[in-house]
Coordinates of C-alpha atoms in Angstrom, one line a residue:
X21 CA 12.2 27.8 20.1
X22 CA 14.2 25.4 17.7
X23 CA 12.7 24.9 14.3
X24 CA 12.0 21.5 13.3
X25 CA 15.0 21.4 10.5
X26 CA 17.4 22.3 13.0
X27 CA 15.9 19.7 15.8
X28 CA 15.8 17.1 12.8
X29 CA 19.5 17.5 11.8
X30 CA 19.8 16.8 15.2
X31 CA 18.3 13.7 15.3
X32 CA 19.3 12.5 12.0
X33 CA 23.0 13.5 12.6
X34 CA 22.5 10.6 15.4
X35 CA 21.7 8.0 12.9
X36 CA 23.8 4.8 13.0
X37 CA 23.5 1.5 11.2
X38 CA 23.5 -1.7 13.2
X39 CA 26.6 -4.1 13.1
X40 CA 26.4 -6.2 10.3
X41 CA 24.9 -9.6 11.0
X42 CA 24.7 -13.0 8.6
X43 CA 20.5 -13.7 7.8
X44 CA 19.4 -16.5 5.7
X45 CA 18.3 -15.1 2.7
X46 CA 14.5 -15.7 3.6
X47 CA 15.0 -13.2 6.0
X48 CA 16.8 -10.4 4.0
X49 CA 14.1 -9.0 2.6
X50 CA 13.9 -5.1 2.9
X51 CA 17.6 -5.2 4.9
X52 CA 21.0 -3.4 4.0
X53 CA 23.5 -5.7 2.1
X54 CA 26.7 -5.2 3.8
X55 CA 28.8 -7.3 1.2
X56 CA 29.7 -7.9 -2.1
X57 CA 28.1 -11.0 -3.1
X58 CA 30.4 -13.0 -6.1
X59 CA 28.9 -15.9 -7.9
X60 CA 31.3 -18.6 -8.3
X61 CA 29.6 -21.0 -10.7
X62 CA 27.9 -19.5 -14.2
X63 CA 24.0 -19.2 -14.2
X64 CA 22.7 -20.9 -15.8
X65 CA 25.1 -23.5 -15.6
X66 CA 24.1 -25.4 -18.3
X67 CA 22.4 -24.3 -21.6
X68 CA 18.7 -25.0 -21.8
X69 CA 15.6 -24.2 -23.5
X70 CA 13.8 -20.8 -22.9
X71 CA 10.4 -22.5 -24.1
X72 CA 8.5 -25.4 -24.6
X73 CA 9.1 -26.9 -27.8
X74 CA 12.1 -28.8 -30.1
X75 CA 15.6 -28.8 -30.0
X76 CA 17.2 -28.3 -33.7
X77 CA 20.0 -26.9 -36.0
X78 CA 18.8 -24.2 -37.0
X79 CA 20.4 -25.4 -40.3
X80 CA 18.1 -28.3 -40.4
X81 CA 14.8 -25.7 -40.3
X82 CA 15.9 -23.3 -42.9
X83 CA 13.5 -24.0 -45.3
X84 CA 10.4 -23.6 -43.1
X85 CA 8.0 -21.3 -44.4
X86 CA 9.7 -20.2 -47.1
X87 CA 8.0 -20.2 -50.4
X88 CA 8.0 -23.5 -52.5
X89 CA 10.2 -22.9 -55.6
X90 CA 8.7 -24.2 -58.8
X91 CA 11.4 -26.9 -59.3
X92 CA 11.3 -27.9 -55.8
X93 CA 11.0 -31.9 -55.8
X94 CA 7.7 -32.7 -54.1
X95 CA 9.1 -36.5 -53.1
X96 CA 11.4 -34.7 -50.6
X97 CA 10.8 -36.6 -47.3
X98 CA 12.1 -33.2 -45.4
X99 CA 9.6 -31.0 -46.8
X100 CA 6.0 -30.7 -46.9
X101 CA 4.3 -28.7 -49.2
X102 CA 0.4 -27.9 -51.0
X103 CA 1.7 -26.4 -54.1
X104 CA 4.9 -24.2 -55.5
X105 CA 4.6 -20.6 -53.9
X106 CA 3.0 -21.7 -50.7
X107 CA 5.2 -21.9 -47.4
X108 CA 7.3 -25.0 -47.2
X109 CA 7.0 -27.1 -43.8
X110 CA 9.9 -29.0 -42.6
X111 CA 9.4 -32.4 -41.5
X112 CA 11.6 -34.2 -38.7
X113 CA 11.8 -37.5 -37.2
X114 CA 11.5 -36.4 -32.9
X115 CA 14.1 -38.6 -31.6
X116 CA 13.7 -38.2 -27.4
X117 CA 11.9 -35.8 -25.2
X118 CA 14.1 -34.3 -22.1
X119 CA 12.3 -32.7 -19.3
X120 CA 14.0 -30.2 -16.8
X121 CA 15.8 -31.5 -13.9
X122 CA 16.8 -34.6 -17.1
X123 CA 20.6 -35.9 -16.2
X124 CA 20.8 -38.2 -19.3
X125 CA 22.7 -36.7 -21.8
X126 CA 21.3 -36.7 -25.0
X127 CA 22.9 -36.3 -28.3
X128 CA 20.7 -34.8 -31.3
X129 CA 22.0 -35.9 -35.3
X130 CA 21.5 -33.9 -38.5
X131 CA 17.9 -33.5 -39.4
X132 CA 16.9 -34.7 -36.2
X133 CA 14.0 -33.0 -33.5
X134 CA 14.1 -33.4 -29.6
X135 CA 11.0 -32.9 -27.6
X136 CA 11.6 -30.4 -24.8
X137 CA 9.9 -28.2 -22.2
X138 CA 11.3 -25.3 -20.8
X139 CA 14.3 -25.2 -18.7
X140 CA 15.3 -28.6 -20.0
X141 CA 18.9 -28.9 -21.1
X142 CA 19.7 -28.4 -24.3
X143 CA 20.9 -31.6 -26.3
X144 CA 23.8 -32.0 -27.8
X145 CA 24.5 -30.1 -31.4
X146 CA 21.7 -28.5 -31.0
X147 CA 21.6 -24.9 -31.3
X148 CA 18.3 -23.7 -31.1
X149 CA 14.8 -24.5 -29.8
X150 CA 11.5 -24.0 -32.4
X151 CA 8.2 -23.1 -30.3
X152 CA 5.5 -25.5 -30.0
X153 CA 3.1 -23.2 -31.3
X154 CA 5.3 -22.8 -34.8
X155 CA 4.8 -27.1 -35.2
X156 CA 1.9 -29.7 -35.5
X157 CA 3.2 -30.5 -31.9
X158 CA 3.8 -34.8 -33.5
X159 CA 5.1 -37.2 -31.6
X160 CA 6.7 -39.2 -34.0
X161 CA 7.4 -36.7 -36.5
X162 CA 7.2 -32.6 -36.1
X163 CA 6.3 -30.7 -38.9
X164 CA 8.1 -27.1 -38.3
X165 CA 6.0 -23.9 -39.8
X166 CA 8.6 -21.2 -39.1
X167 CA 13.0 -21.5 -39.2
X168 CA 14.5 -20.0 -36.0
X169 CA 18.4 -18.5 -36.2
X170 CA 21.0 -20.5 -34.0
X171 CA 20.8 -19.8 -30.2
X172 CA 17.1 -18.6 -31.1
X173 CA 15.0 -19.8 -27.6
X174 CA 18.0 -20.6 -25.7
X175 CA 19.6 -20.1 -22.6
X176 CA 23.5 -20.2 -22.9
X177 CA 26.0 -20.8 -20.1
X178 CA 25.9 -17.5 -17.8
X179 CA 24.0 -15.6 -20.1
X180 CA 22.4 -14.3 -16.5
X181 CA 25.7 -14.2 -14.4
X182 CA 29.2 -14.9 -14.8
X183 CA 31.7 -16.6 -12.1
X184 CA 33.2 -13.6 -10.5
X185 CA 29.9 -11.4 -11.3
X186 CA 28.9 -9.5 -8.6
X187 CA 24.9 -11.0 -7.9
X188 CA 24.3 -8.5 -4.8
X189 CA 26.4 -5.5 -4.4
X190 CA 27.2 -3.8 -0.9
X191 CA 24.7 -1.3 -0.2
X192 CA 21.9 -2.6 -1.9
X193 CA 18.5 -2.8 -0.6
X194 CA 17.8 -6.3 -0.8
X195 CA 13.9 -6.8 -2.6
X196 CA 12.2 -9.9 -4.3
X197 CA 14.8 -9.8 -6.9
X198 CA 17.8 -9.7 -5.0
X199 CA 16.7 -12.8 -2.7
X200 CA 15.8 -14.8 -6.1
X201 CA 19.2 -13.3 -7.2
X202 CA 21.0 -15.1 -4.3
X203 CA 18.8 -18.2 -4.5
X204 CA 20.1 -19.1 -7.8
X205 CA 23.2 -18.6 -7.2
X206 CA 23.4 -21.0 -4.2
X207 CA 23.8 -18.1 -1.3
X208 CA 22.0 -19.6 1.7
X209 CA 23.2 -16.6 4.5
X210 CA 23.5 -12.9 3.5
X211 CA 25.6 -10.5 5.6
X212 CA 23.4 -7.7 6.0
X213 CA 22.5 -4.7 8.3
X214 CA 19.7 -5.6 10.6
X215 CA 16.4 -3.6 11.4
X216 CA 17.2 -1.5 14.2
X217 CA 16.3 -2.7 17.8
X218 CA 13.7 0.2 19.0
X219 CA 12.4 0.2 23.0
X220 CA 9.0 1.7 23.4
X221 CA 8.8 2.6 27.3
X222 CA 5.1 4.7 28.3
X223 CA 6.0 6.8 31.6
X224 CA 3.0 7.7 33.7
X225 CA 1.5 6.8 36.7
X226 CA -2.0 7.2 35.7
X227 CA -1.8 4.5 33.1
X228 CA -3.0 1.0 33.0
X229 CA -2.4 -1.9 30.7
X230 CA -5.2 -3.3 28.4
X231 CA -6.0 -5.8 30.0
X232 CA -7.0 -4.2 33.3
X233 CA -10.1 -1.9 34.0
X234 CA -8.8 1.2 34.6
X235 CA -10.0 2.9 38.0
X236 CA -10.5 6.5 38.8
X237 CA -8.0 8.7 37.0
X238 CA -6.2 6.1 35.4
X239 CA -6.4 5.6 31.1
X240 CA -4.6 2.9 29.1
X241 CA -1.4 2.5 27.9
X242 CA -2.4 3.8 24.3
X243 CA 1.0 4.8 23.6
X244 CA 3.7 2.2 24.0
X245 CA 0.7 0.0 21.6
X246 CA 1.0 2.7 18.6
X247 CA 4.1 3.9 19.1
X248 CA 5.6 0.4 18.9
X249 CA 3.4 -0.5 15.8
X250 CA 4.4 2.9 13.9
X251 CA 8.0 1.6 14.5
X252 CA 7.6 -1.4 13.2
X253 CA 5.8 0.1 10.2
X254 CA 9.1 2.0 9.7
X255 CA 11.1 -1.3 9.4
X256 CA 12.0 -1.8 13.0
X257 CA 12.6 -4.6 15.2
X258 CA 10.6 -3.4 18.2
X259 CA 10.3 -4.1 21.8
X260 CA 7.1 -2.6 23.2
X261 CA 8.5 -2.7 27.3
X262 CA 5.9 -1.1 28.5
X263 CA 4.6 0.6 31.4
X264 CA 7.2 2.3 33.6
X265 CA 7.1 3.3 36.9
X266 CA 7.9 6.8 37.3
X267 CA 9.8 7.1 40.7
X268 CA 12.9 7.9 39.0
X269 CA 15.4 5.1 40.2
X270 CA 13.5 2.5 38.7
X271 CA 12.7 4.4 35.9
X272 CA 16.7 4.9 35.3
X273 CA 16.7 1.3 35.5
X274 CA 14.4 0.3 33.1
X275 CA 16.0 2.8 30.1
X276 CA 19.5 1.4 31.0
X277 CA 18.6 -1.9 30.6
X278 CA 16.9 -1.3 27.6
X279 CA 19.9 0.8 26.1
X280 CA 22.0 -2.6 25.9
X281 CA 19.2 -3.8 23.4
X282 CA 18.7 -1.0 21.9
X283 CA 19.8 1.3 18.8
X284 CA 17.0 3.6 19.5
X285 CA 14.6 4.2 22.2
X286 CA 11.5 6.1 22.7
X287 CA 10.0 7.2 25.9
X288 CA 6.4 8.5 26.1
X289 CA 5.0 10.8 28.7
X290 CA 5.8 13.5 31.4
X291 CA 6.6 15.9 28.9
X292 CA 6.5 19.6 30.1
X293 CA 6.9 21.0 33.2
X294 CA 7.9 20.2 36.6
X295 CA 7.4 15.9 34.9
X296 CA 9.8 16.3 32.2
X297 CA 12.6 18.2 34.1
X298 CA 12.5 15.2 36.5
X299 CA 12.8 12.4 34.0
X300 CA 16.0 14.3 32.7
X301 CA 17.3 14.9 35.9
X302 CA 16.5 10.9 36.6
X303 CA 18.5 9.5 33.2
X304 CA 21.1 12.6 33.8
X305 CA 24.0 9.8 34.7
X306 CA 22.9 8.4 31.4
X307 CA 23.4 11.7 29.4
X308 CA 21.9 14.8 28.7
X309 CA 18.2 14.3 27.6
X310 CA 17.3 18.0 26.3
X311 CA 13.9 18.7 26.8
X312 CA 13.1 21.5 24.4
X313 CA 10.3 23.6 22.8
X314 CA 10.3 22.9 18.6
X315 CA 8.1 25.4 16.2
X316 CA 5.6 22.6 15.5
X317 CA 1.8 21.4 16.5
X318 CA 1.0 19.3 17.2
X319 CA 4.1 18.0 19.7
X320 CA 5.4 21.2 20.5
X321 CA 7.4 20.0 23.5
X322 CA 9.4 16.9 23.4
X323 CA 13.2 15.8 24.4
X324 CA 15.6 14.2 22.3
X325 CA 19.5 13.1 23.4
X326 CA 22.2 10.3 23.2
X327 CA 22.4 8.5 26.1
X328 CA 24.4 5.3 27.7
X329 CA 27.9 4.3 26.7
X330 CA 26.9 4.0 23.0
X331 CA 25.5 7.5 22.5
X332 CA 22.0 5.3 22.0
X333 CA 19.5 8.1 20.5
X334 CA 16.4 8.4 23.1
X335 CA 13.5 10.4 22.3
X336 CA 11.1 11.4 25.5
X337 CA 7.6 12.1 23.3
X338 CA 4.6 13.8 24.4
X339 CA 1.9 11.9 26.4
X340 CA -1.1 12.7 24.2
X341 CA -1.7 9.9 21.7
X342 CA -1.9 11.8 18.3
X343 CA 0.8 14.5 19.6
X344 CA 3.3 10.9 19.9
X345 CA 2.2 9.8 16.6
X346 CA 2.8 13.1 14.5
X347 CA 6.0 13.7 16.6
X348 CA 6.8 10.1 15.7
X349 CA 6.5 10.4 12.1
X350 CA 8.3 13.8 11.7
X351 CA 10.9 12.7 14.0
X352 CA 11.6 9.6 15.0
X353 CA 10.7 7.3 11.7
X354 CA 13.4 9.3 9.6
X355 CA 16.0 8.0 12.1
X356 CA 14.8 4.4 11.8
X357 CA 14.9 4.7 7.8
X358 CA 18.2 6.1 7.7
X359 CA 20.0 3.5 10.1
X360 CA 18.4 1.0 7.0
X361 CA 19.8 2.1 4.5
X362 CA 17.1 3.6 2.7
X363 CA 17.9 6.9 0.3
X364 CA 14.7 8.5 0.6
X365 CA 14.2 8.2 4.9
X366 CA 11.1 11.1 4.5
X367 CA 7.4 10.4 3.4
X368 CA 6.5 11.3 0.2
X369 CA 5.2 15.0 0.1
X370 CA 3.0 16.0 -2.8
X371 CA 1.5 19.4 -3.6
X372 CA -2.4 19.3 -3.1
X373 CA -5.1 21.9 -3.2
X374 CA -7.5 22.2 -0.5
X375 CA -11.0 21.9 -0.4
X376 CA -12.0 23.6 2.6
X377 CA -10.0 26.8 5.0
X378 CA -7.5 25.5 7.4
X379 CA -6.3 27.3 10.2
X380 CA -2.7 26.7 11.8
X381 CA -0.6 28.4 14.4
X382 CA 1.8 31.0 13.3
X383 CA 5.3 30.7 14.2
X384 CA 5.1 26.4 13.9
X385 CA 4.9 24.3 11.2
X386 CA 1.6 22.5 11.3
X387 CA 0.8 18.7 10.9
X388 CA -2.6 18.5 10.5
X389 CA -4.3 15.4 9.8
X390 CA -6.3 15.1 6.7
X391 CA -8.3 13.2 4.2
X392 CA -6.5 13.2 0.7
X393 CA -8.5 12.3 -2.7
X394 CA -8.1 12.3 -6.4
X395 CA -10.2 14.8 -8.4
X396 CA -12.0 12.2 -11.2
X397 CA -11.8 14.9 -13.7
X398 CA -8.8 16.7 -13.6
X399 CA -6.6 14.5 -11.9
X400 CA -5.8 16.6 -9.2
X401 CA -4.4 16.2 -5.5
X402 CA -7.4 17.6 -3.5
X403 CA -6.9 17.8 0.8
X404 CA -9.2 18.4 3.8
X405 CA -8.4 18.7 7.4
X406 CA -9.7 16.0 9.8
X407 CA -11.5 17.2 12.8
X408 CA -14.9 19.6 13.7
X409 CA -12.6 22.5 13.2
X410 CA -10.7 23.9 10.2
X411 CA -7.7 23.7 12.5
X412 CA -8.0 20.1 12.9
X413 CA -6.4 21.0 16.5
X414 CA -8.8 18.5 18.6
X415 CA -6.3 16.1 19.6
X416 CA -8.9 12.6 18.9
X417 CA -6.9 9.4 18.0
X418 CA -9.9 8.0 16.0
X419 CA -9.6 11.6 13.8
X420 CA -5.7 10.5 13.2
X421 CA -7.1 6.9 12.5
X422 CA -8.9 8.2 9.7
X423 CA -6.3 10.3 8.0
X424 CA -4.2 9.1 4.9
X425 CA -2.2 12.5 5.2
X426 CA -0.7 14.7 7.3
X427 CA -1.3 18.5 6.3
X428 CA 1.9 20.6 6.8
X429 CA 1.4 24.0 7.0
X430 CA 4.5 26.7 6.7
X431 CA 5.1 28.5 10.2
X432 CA 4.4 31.7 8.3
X433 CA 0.9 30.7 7.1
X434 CA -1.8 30.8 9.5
X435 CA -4.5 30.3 7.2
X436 CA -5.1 28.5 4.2
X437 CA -8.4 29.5 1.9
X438 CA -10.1 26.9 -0.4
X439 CA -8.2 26.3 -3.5
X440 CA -4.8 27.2 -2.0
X441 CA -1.8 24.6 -2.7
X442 CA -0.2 23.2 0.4
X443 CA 2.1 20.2 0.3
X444 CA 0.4 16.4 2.1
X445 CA 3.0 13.9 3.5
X446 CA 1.7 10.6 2.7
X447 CA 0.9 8.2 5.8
X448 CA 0.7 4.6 5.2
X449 CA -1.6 2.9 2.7
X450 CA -4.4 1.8 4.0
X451 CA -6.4 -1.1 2.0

């Protein structure tokens, strides 16, 4: 029996990242940069002002709320004051207002005020903006409470970026920042590693689509539906093909066309047994798919190999709904999160004490699903197994749907008392 590090090296070890592709920015979003992005023009290109209010010298507002000297001559027009000792406000004649997007230049003289709003350019000698909420916001003339130092409130040329700055850099994840990033500094097309193309193919002849009435000993396709939706969870581009027939030429058929598609595919069903020797034997021109026994539950038997003429890693997943999920997530969504680029490819896993026993299987590492929650008062991680038994080993999909975490238990550890630590592997957030 192979332990799930070892099968998971595997796996991982089969990891590759799609060919580089060219995306408009609007579709870059959680993708690889596979680039150096270099500005070529400064941001921001011109200098403007970081808030509403008016363009000065800074020269011109020095005296602003400073305290009135006793000698100060009360018939200066620049100055307003009550009395000598109380802070002086500077008066200005407000010569223009400029609003962003403004292409008229505009040239400010000594002891002069321009109106402006934020992300207006700046106007000419100016060096500095004073807030609108430091003035008696006038029209005509501004009285100024407060003096500002030069380049106070104001955005120089490339104070952001740089020509020849590098905006994006190769390797990067590309978030909300980056996009705005490239935005503004006039990248329309990104070259980036795309999502990975995943094939979801259900095997079984006892399954029916969904939107058929099954007959006797038929189910629904549960699994190409989930498995295809925890894919795309994981960041892939997924095709969900289907149901396939499981006389084995046509079945060989169906994976080989989907291997020119693909970067990944998953097949689901007719593992164990007499079933799963025959869908290896059936893709054996393709490669080797090794079907093999890994010290875990559930999902104990499953097949994994690189098959086709591009070594496409195939993963043949048990038929049982939540044994496909849980074998998904410990297997097959690390693949998918390395081939993006991402540093951390494994679910968070917290330490989390638990509120009931749980029993597992010695010998296999347990992924049990559970219910995790946040003691009010301490603040602790607290854990309980999903299902009618402390084992959690009833294999219902609506259990799984109702589980925030899976449980993993140590193959040495069949049984977990109330109050015993164990780590939780986060599953997605649910709102």
């Amino acid at each position: 029996m192979r332990s799930v590090e070892d099968h998971l090296a595997l796996i991982t070890s089969a990891a590759v990242m799609p060919r580089p592709v060219k995306v408009a920015i609007s579709e870059a979003q959680g993708l690889l940069c596979a680039e150096e992005v270099v500005t070529e023009r400064p941001l921001p290109g011109f200098d403007q002002a970081a808030v509403d209010g008016y363009a000065v010298r800074a020269v011109d507002v020095v005296e602003a709320g400073q305290p009135a000297p006793d000698d100060l001559d009360v018939g200066d027009t620049d100055v307003d004051i009550d009395a000598a000792g109380e802070p002086m406000m500077v008066k200005l004649p407000v010569v223009g207002e400029v609003e962003p997007g403004s292409r008229t230049p505009t040239r400010l003289q000594p002891r002069q005020a321009v109106r402006v709003e934020t992300g207006a350019p700046l106007p000419t000698l100016a060096d500095a903006v004073v807030p609108l909420r430091w003035t008696d916001a006038g029209v005509q003339t501004v009285r100024i409470g407060q003096s500002v130092d030069s380049g106070a409130y104001v955005r120089r040329v490339g104070d952001d970026v740089q020509p020849g700055d590098v905006a994006v850099r190769e390797g990067m994840i590309i978030g909300p920042a980056q996009v705005g990033l490239l935005a503004a500094v006039g990248t329309s097309r990104v070259l980036v590693h795309p999502r990975p193309r995943l094939s979801v193919i259900a095997i079984g002849n006892e399954l029916v689509d969904i939107d058929r009435v099954p007959g006797p000993g038929q189910v629904y396709d549960v699994n190409s539906y989930a498995l295809a939706a925890a894919a795309r969870d994981a960041g892939a581009d997924v095709n969900r093909v289907g149901i396939a027939e499981r006389e084995l030429s046509r079945l060989r058929e169906v994976v080989e066309a989907q291997m020119i598609r693909s970067e990944i595919v998953v097949l689901c069903g007719a593992v164990g047994g007499a079933a799963s020797r025959a869908v290896a034997d059936a893709l054996g021109e393709l490669g080797d798919l090794e079907i093999v026994r890994v010290a875990m539950h559930p999902g104990s038997v499953q097949g994994f190999g690189r098959l086709g003429r591009d070594d496409v890693p195939t993963f043949l997943l048990p038929a049982n709904p939540v044994s496909a999920l849980v074998c998904f997530e410990v297997m097959v969504r690390p693949l998918i999160r390395i081939a993006l680029g991402k540093r951390q490819p494994m679910r968070r896993v917290i330490k989390a004490r638990t509120i009931g026993p749980i029993l597992s299987v010695e010998g296999r590492t347990g992924y049990l699903r559970g219910q995790l929650m946040r003691d009010e008062r301490t603040g602790d991680y607290l854990v309980q197994v999903i299902g009618g038994s402390p084992s959690g080993t009833s294999h219902l999909l609506a259990e799984l749907a109702e589980a925030n975490c899976l449980i993993v238990v140590d193959s040495d550890t069949e049984e977990l008392r109330t109050g015993d630590e164990v780590d939780v592997m986060f599953l997605a957030q649910r709102g």
